[in-house]
CSV table of C-alpha atoms in Angstrom, one decimal:
chain,number,residue,atom,x,y,z
A,1,MET,CA,-64.8,-39.1,50.6
A,2,ARG,CA,-64.0,-36.5,47.9
A,3,LEU,CA,-61.8,-34.6,50.3
A,4,GLY,CA,-59.9,-37.8,51.1
A,5,ARG,CA,-59.3,-38.5,47.5
A,6,PHE,CA,-58.2,-34.9,46.9
A,7,LEU,CA,-55.7,-35.1,49.8
A,8,ILE,CA,-54.3,-38.4,48.4
A,9,PHE,CA,-54.0,-36.7,45.0
A,10,ILE,CA,-52.1,-33.8,46.5
A,11,ALA,CA,-49.8,-36.2,48.5
A,12,LEU,CA,-48.9,-38.0,45.3
A,13,LEU,CA,-48.4,-34.8,43.3
A,14,THR,CA,-46.4,-32.9,45.9
A,15,PRO,CA,-43.1,-34.9,45.6
A,16,SER,CA,-43.0,-34.4,41.9
A,17,ILE,CA,-43.5,-30.6,42.3
A,18,PHE,CA,-40.7,-30.3,44.8
A,19,ALA,CA,-38.4,-32.7,42.9
A,20,GLN,CA,-38.2,-30.2,40.0
A,21,LYS,CA,-34.7,-28.7,40.1
A,22,PRO,CA,-33.7,-25.3,38.8
A,23,SER,CA,-32.4,-26.0,35.3
A,24,PHE,CA,-29.7,-24.2,33.3
A,25,THR,CA,-28.4,-24.5,29.7
A,26,VAL,CA,-24.8,-23.9,28.7
A,27,GLY,CA,-24.0,-23.3,25.0
A,28,TRP,CA,-20.7,-24.4,23.5
A,29,SER,CA,-19.2,-24.7,20.0
A,30,VAL,CA,-16.5,-26.8,18.5
A,31,TYR,CA,-13.1,-25.6,19.7
A,32,VAL,CA,-10.2,-27.3,21.5
A,33,GLY,CA,-10.8,-25.3,24.7
A,34,TRP,CA,-14.6,-25.8,24.7
A,35,ASN,CA,-14.9,-29.4,23.7
A,36,PRO,CA,-14.5,-30.4,27.4
A,37,TYR,CA,-18.0,-29.1,28.1
A,38,ASP,CA,-19.5,-31.8,25.9
A,39,TYR,CA,-17.3,-34.5,27.5
A,40,MET,CA,-18.3,-33.2,30.9
A,41,GLN,CA,-21.9,-34.0,30.1
A,42,ARG,CA,-21.3,-37.3,28.3
A,43,SER,CA,-19.0,-38.6,31.1
A,44,GLY,CA,-21.5,-38.0,33.9
A,45,ILE,CA,-19.2,-35.6,35.6
A,46,LEU,CA,-21.6,-32.6,35.1
A,47,LYS,CA,-24.5,-34.6,36.5
A,48,LYS,CA,-22.6,-35.5,39.5
A,49,TRP,CA,-21.8,-31.9,40.3
A,50,ALA,CA,-25.2,-30.7,39.4
A,51,ASP,CA,-26.8,-33.2,41.7
A,52,LYS,CA,-24.5,-32.1,44.5
A,53,TYR,CA,-25.9,-28.6,44.3
A,54,GLY,CA,-29.5,-29.6,43.5
A,55,VAL,CA,-29.6,-28.2,40.0
A,56,ALA,CA,-30.0,-29.6,36.5
A,57,ILE,CA,-27.5,-28.5,33.8
A,58,LYS,CA,-27.7,-29.2,30.1
A,59,VAL,CA,-24.9,-28.6,27.6
A,60,GLN,CA,-26.0,-27.7,24.1
A,61,ARG,CA,-23.9,-27.5,21.0
A,62,PHE,CA,-24.2,-24.6,18.5
A,63,ASP,CA,-22.2,-23.1,15.7
A,64,TYR,CA,-20.3,-20.2,17.2
A,65,ALA,CA,-22.3,-17.2,16.0
A,66,PRO,CA,-25.7,-18.7,16.8
A,67,SER,CA,-24.4,-19.6,20.4
A,68,LEU,CA,-23.7,-15.9,20.9
A,69,ASP,CA,-27.1,-15.0,19.6
A,70,ALA,CA,-28.8,-17.5,21.9
A,71,PHE,CA,-27.0,-16.0,24.9
A,72,VAL,CA,-27.9,-12.5,24.0
A,73,ALA,CA,-31.6,-13.5,23.5
A,74,ARG,CA,-31.5,-15.2,26.9
A,75,ASN,CA,-32.4,-18.6,25.4
A,76,ILE,CA,-29.4,-20.1,27.3
A,77,ASP,CA,-28.0,-19.1,30.6
A,78,ALA,CA,-24.2,-19.5,30.0
A,79,CYS,CA,-22.0,-19.7,27.0
A,80,ALA,CA,-18.4,-20.5,26.0
A,81,MET,CA,-17.0,-17.4,24.1
A,82,THR,CA,-13.9,-15.3,23.8
A,83,ASN,CA,-13.2,-12.1,25.7
A,84,MET,CA,-13.9,-10.1,22.6
A,85,GLU,CA,-17.3,-11.6,21.9
A,86,ALA,CA,-18.3,-11.3,25.5
A,87,LEU,CA,-17.8,-7.6,25.1
A,88,ASP,CA,-19.1,-6.9,21.7
A,89,MET,CA,-22.2,-9.2,21.8
A,90,PRO,CA,-23.9,-9.6,25.2
A,91,ALA,CA,-22.3,-6.6,26.9
A,92,ALA,CA,-22.8,-4.3,23.9
A,93,ALA,CA,-26.4,-5.5,23.7
A,94,GLY,CA,-26.9,-4.4,27.3
A,95,VAL,CA,-26.8,-7.9,28.8
A,96,ASP,CA,-24.8,-7.6,32.1
A,97,THR,CA,-22.3,-10.5,31.7
A,98,SER,CA,-19.9,-12.2,34.1
A,99,ALA,CA,-16.9,-14.3,33.1
A,100,ILE,CA,-16.7,-17.1,35.8
A,101,ILE,CA,-14.2,-19.5,34.1
A,102,VAL,CA,-11.1,-18.4,32.2
A,103,GLY,CA,-10.2,-21.6,30.5
A,104,ASP,CA,-7.3,-20.9,28.2
A,105,TYR,CA,-5.8,-18.5,25.7
A,106,SER,CA,-5.2,-19.2,22.1
A,107,ASN,CA,-1.5,-19.7,21.6
A,108,GLY,CA,-1.4,-20.5,17.8
A,109,ASN,CA,-4.9,-22.0,17.4
A,110,ASP,CA,-6.2,-18.9,15.5
A,111,ALA,CA,-4.4,-18.2,12.2
A,112,VAL,CA,-4.3,-16.2,9.0
A,113,ILE,CA,-3.6,-18.6,6.1
A,114,THR,CA,-2.8,-17.7,2.5
A,115,ARG,CA,-2.3,-19.5,-0.8
A,116,GLN,CA,0.3,-19.0,-3.5
A,117,GLY,CA,2.9,-17.3,-1.2
A,118,LEU,CA,0.7,-14.3,-0.5
A,119,THR,CA,2.1,-12.2,2.4
A,120,LEU,CA,0.3,-10.3,5.0
A,121,ALA,CA,1.1,-7.0,3.2
A,122,GLN,CA,-0.5,-8.4,0.0
A,123,ILE,CA,-3.8,-9.3,1.6
A,124,PRO,CA,-5.6,-5.9,1.5
A,125,GLY,CA,-7.9,-5.9,-1.6
A,126,LYS,CA,-8.1,-9.7,-1.7
A,127,GLN,CA,-11.2,-11.5,-0.5
A,128,VAL,CA,-10.8,-12.9,3.0
A,129,LEU,CA,-12.9,-15.8,4.2
A,130,ILE,CA,-13.7,-15.1,7.9
A,131,VAL,CA,-16.3,-15.2,10.6
A,132,GLU,CA,-16.8,-11.5,10.7
A,133,LYS,CA,-16.9,-9.5,13.9
A,134,THR,CA,-15.2,-12.2,15.9
A,135,VAL,CA,-11.6,-12.7,17.2
A,136,SER,CA,-10.7,-13.8,13.6
A,137,GLN,CA,-11.1,-10.2,12.5
A,138,TYR,CA,-9.3,-8.9,15.6
A,139,LEU,CA,-6.4,-11.3,14.8
A,140,ILE,CA,-5.9,-10.3,11.2
A,141,GLU,CA,-6.1,-6.6,11.9
A,142,ARG,CA,-3.9,-6.9,15.0
A,143,GLY,CA,-1.4,-8.6,12.7
A,144,MET,CA,-1.6,-5.9,10.1
A,145,ALA,CA,-1.1,-3.2,12.8
A,146,MET,CA,1.9,-5.0,14.3
A,147,ASN,CA,3.5,-5.2,10.9
A,148,GLY,CA,3.2,-1.5,10.0
A,149,LEU,CA,0.1,-2.1,7.8
A,150,GLU,CA,-2.6,-0.4,9.9
A,151,SER,CA,-3.3,2.2,7.1
A,152,GLN,CA,-4.2,-0.8,4.8
A,153,ILE,CA,-6.9,-2.2,7.1
A,154,LYS,CA,-9.6,-0.1,5.4
A,155,LYS,CA,-8.9,-1.9,2.2
A,156,MET,CA,-9.8,-5.3,3.6
A,157,LYS,CA,-12.5,-7.3,1.9
A,158,TYR,CA,-14.2,-9.8,4.2
A,159,LEU,CA,-16.5,-12.6,3.1
A,160,ASN,CA,-18.5,-13.6,6.1
A,161,THR,CA,-18.4,-17.5,6.3
A,162,SER,CA,-19.7,-19.7,9.1
A,163,ASP,CA,-17.2,-21.7,11.1
A,164,ALA,CA,-19.0,-24.9,10.0
A,165,ASP,CA,-18.4,-24.1,6.3
A,166,ILE,CA,-15.2,-22.1,6.3
A,167,ALA,CA,-12.6,-25.0,5.8
A,168,SER,CA,-14.5,-26.5,2.8
A,169,ALA,CA,-15.2,-23.1,1.3
A,170,PHE,CA,-11.5,-22.4,1.2
A,171,LEU,CA,-10.2,-25.8,0.3
A,172,THR,CA,-12.7,-26.4,-2.6
A,173,ASN,CA,-12.2,-23.1,-4.2
A,174,PRO,CA,-8.6,-22.3,-5.3
A,175,SER,CA,-9.6,-18.8,-6.2
A,176,LYS,CA,-9.9,-17.9,-2.5
A,177,GLN,CA,-6.5,-16.9,-1.4
A,178,VAL,CA,-7.0,-15.9,2.3
A,179,VAL,CA,-8.8,-17.5,5.2
A,180,VAL,CA,-8.8,-16.6,8.9
A,181,THR,CA,-10.1,-19.3,11.3
A,182,TRP,CA,-9.3,-21.4,14.3
A,183,LYS,CA,-8.5,-25.0,15.0
A,184,PRO,CA,-9.5,-27.7,14.2
A,185,MET,CA,-10.2,-25.9,10.9
A,186,VAL,CA,-6.7,-24.5,10.8
A,187,SER,CA,-5.2,-27.9,11.1
A,188,GLN,CA,-7.3,-29.2,8.3
A,189,ILE,CA,-6.5,-26.3,6.0
A,190,ALA,CA,-2.8,-26.4,6.8
A,191,LYS,CA,-2.5,-29.9,5.4
A,192,ALA,CA,-3.3,-28.6,1.9
A,193,LYS,CA,-0.7,-27.9,-0.7
A,194,ASP,CA,0.6,-24.4,-1.4
A,195,VAL,CA,-0.8,-22.8,1.8
A,196,LYS,CA,1.1,-21.1,4.7
A,197,ILE,CA,0.3,-19.5,8.0
A,198,VAL,CA,1.3,-15.8,7.8
A,199,PHE,CA,0.2,-14.8,11.3
A,200,ASN,CA,-1.2,-16.6,14.3
A,201,SER,CA,-2.3,-16.0,17.9
A,202,SER,CA,1.0,-17.1,19.4
A,203,GLN,CA,2.2,-13.7,18.3
A,204,ILE,CA,-0.3,-12.0,20.6
A,205,PRO,CA,-0.2,-14.3,23.7
A,206,GLY,CA,-3.0,-13.8,26.2
A,207,GLU,CA,-5.1,-11.6,24.0
A,208,ILE,CA,-7.6,-14.2,22.8
A,209,LEU,CA,-9.0,-15.6,26.0
A,210,ASP,CA,-11.6,-18.4,26.1
A,211,LEU,CA,-14.2,-17.9,28.8
A,212,LEU,CA,-17.4,-19.3,30.2
A,213,VAL,CA,-19.8,-16.4,30.7
A,214,VAL,CA,-23.0,-16.2,32.7
A,215,ARG,CA,-25.7,-13.5,32.9
A,216,THR,CA,-24.9,-11.6,36.0
A,217,ASP,CA,-28.5,-11.6,37.2
A,218,ILE,CA,-28.4,-15.4,37.4
A,219,LEU,CA,-25.4,-15.2,39.8
A,220,LYS,CA,-27.5,-13.0,42.1
A,221,ARG,CA,-30.0,-15.8,42.8
A,222,PRO,CA,-29.2,-18.6,45.2
A,223,GLU,CA,-29.9,-21.3,42.5
A,224,GLY,CA,-27.7,-19.3,40.1
A,225,GLU,CA,-24.8,-19.5,42.6
A,226,LYS,CA,-25.3,-23.2,42.9
A,227,PHE,CA,-25.2,-23.5,39.1
A,228,ALA,CA,-21.9,-21.5,39.0
A,229,LYS,CA,-20.4,-23.7,41.7
A,230,ALA,CA,-21.5,-26.9,39.9
A,231,ILE,CA,-20.2,-26.0,36.5
A,232,THR,CA,-16.9,-24.8,37.9
A,233,GLY,CA,-16.4,-27.9,40.0
A,234,ALA,CA,-17.2,-30.1,37.0
A,235,TRP,CA,-14.8,-28.1,34.8
A,236,TYR,CA,-11.8,-28.6,37.1
A,237,GLU,CA,-12.6,-32.3,37.5
A,238,VAL,CA,-12.3,-32.6,33.7
A,239,MET,CA,-9.1,-30.5,33.7
A,240,ALA,CA,-7.6,-32.9,36.3
A,241,GLN,CA,-8.5,-35.8,34.1
A,242,MET,CA,-6.8,-34.1,31.1
A,243,THR,CA,-3.5,-33.9,33.0
A,244,SER,CA,-3.6,-37.2,34.9
A,245,ALA,CA,-1.5,-40.3,34.3
A,246,SER,CA,-4.5,-41.8,32.3
A,247,ALA,CA,-5.2,-38.6,30.4
A,248,ASP,CA,-5.3,-40.2,27.0
A,249,LYS,CA,-8.6,-41.9,27.9
A,250,ALA,CA,-10.3,-38.6,28.7
A,251,LEU,CA,-8.6,-36.8,25.8
A,252,ALA,CA,-9.7,-39.4,23.3
A,253,SER,CA,-13.3,-39.0,24.4
A,254,ILE,CA,-13.0,-35.2,24.4
A,255,ALA,CA,-11.7,-35.4,20.8
A,256,GLN,CA,-14.9,-37.2,19.8
A,257,SER,CA,-16.8,-33.9,20.4
A,258,SER,CA,-15.3,-32.5,17.2
A,259,GLN,CA,-15.0,-35.9,15.4
A,260,ASP,CA,-11.2,-35.7,15.9
A,261,THR,CA,-8.6,-38.3,16.6
A,262,LEU,CA,-6.6,-38.3,19.9
A,263,ALA,CA,-3.5,-37.3,17.9
A,264,SER,CA,-5.4,-34.4,16.3
A,265,TYR,CA,-6.8,-33.2,19.5
A,266,LYS,CA,-3.3,-33.3,21.2
A,267,GLU,CA,-2.0,-31.3,18.3
A,268,GLN,CA,-4.6,-28.6,18.9
A,269,LEU,CA,-3.8,-28.6,22.6
A,270,SER,CA,-0.2,-27.9,21.8
A,271,THR,CA,-1.2,-24.5,20.5
A,272,THR,CA,-3.6,-23.8,23.4
A,273,HIS,CA,-2.4,-22.4,26.7
A,274,MET,CA,-4.8,-24.2,29.0
A,275,PHE,CA,-5.3,-23.1,32.6
A,276,TYR,CA,-5.6,-26.6,33.9
A,277,THR,CA,-5.7,-25.5,37.6
A,278,PRO,CA,-7.9,-23.0,39.2
A,279,GLN,CA,-4.9,-21.3,40.7
A,280,SER,CA,-3.4,-20.6,37.2
A,281,ALA,CA,-6.8,-19.3,36.0
A,282,VAL,CA,-7.1,-17.0,39.0
A,283,GLN,CA,-3.6,-15.7,38.4
A,284,GLU,CA,-4.4,-14.9,34.8
A,285,THR,CA,-7.7,-13.2,35.7
A,286,THR,CA,-6.1,-11.0,38.4
A,287,ALA,CA,-2.9,-10.1,36.5
A,288,PRO,CA,-2.5,-6.4,35.5
A,289,ASP,CA,-2.0,-7.5,31.9
A,290,LEU,CA,-5.7,-8.4,31.6
A,291,LYS,CA,-6.6,-4.7,31.8
A,292,LYS,CA,-4.1,-3.9,28.9
A,293,THR,CA,-5.6,-6.7,26.8
A,294,MET,CA,-9.1,-5.6,27.4
A,295,ASP,CA,-8.3,-2.0,26.6
A,296,LEU,CA,-6.9,-3.2,23.2
A,297,VAL,CA,-10.0,-5.3,22.6
A,298,ARG,CA,-12.5,-2.6,23.5
A,299,ARG,CA,-10.8,0.0,21.3
A,300,PHE,CA,-11.0,-2.5,18.4
A,301,CYS,CA,-14.6,-3.1,19.1
A,302,PHE,CA,-15.5,0.6,19.3
A,303,THR,CA,-13.5,1.4,16.1
A,304,HIS,CA,-15.5,-1.2,14.2
A,305,ALA,CA,-18.9,-0.1,15.7
A,306,LEU,CA,-19.2,-3.5,17.4
A,307,LEU,CA,-20.3,-1.9,20.6
A,308,GLY,CA,-23.4,-0.5,18.9
A,309,GLU,CA,-23.7,2.2,16.2
A,310,LYS,CA,-25.1,4.7,18.6
A,311,THR,CA,-22.4,4.1,21.2
A,312,ALA,CA,-20.5,7.4,21.5
A,313,SER,CA,-17.5,6.0,23.4
A,314,ALA,CA,-15.8,2.8,24.3
A,315,ASP,CA,-16.3,3.9,27.9
A,316,ASP,CA,-20.1,3.4,27.5
A,317,VAL,CA,-19.7,-0.4,27.6
A,318,ALA,CA,-17.5,-0.7,30.7
A,319,ILE,CA,-15.5,-3.7,32.0
A,320,GLN,CA,-15.0,-4.5,35.7
A,321,PHE,CA,-12.0,-6.4,37.0
A,322,PRO,CA,-11.4,-8.5,40.1
A,323,ASP,CA,-9.8,-5.6,42.0
A,324,GLY,CA,-12.8,-3.5,41.5
A,325,GLY,CA,-11.1,-1.4,38.8
A,326,VAL,CA,-13.2,-0.3,35.8
A,327,LEU,CA,-12.3,0.4,32.2
A,328,GLY,CA,-15.0,2.9,31.2
A,329,LYS,CA,-17.9,4.5,33.1
A,330,ALA,CA,-18.5,3.0,36.5
A,331,ASP,CA,-22.3,3.2,36.0
A,332,ARG,CA,-22.1,1.4,32.6
A,333,VAL,CA,-20.4,-1.8,33.6
A,334,ARG,CA,-21.6,-4.6,31.3
A,335,LEU,CA,-18.8,-7.2,31.5
A,336,ARG,CA,-17.3,-8.4,34.7
A,337,PHE,CA,-14.4,-10.7,35.4
A,338,ASN,CA,-15.5,-12.7,38.4
A,339,PRO,CA,-12.9,-15.1,39.8
A,340,ALA,CA,-14.9,-16.1,42.9
A,341,TYR,CA,-15.8,-19.6,41.8
A,342,MET,CA,-12.3,-20.3,40.4
A,343,GLN,CA,-11.0,-19.1,43.8
A,344,MET,CA,-13.4,-21.5,45.6
A,345,ALA,CA,-12.1,-24.3,43.4
A,346,ALA,CA,-8.5,-23.3,44.2
A,347,GLN,CA,-9.2,-23.4,47.9
A,348,GLY,CA,-11.0,-26.7,47.8
A,349,ARG,CA,-14.3,-25.1,48.8
A,350,LEU,CA,-16.6,-26.4,46.0
């Protein structure tokens, strides 16, 4: 009798055990090119693709810097971040990282903004509101170098400010003369009186890339491959909606992710070079210019000790490209550009 009850109990329990799906968490923060991840979840598109591959995927919002920390700490499985942060955060921390979606590049979204007619040459020595050690710092110093001011970079005075607070910190304090940030904060700040943009990312096209990165070890597991296929398939379904005849409906919903209006979100998209098709993303990822861009980025990171204070050379945190080429030491690859899932999408194989 007891055995019979036990077998009944096991029979009832077994379906729930096997019904458990491998689960994955994707971190994102507010940015025109990353808001689609939130919409993907709210719209049911993500669940549809996750169900197709027998996995569960959750999208979780963070402020930007905490999202990077969560990824490095392995508290989340994937994260939306730029090419620079992929190198100087997880890769530099020894977390082998793969970029599986190249979503866009900033084409004016990131900007250096000043008050009272201050020029780029007059910024050194002034306090600069910025999220330190991110592409914002890369942007302003790249602007300085391109304008013959490289020798003045050592005089920069940065005030580390979170992306959640940076717009209000600048707008409510007229004594702050310089801010470096990204949209939608740039759009908000640019509406104020007596401010102007003195340098922006359209002047360095293709250098600030927005990626979805995954820990490489996850992709080596069958369930990890399923996750990568599901998130990539969902991404390109959203991209198709954003460019369809009824795009405004999707765009208005995506705008809600950052409490924006449709008009505001469209304005942000106007300064974002989105790779709406997997074909265009694959082309960007396999182009020779990516190696030149990443060489600039890694040298910046090394010069600023962002690859680790004990890192003796930029070659110690190596980058692998789709053609198998490596920048740095082949046995120290920590960041990989992996277009496989975008290629599957381009070929209709997801």
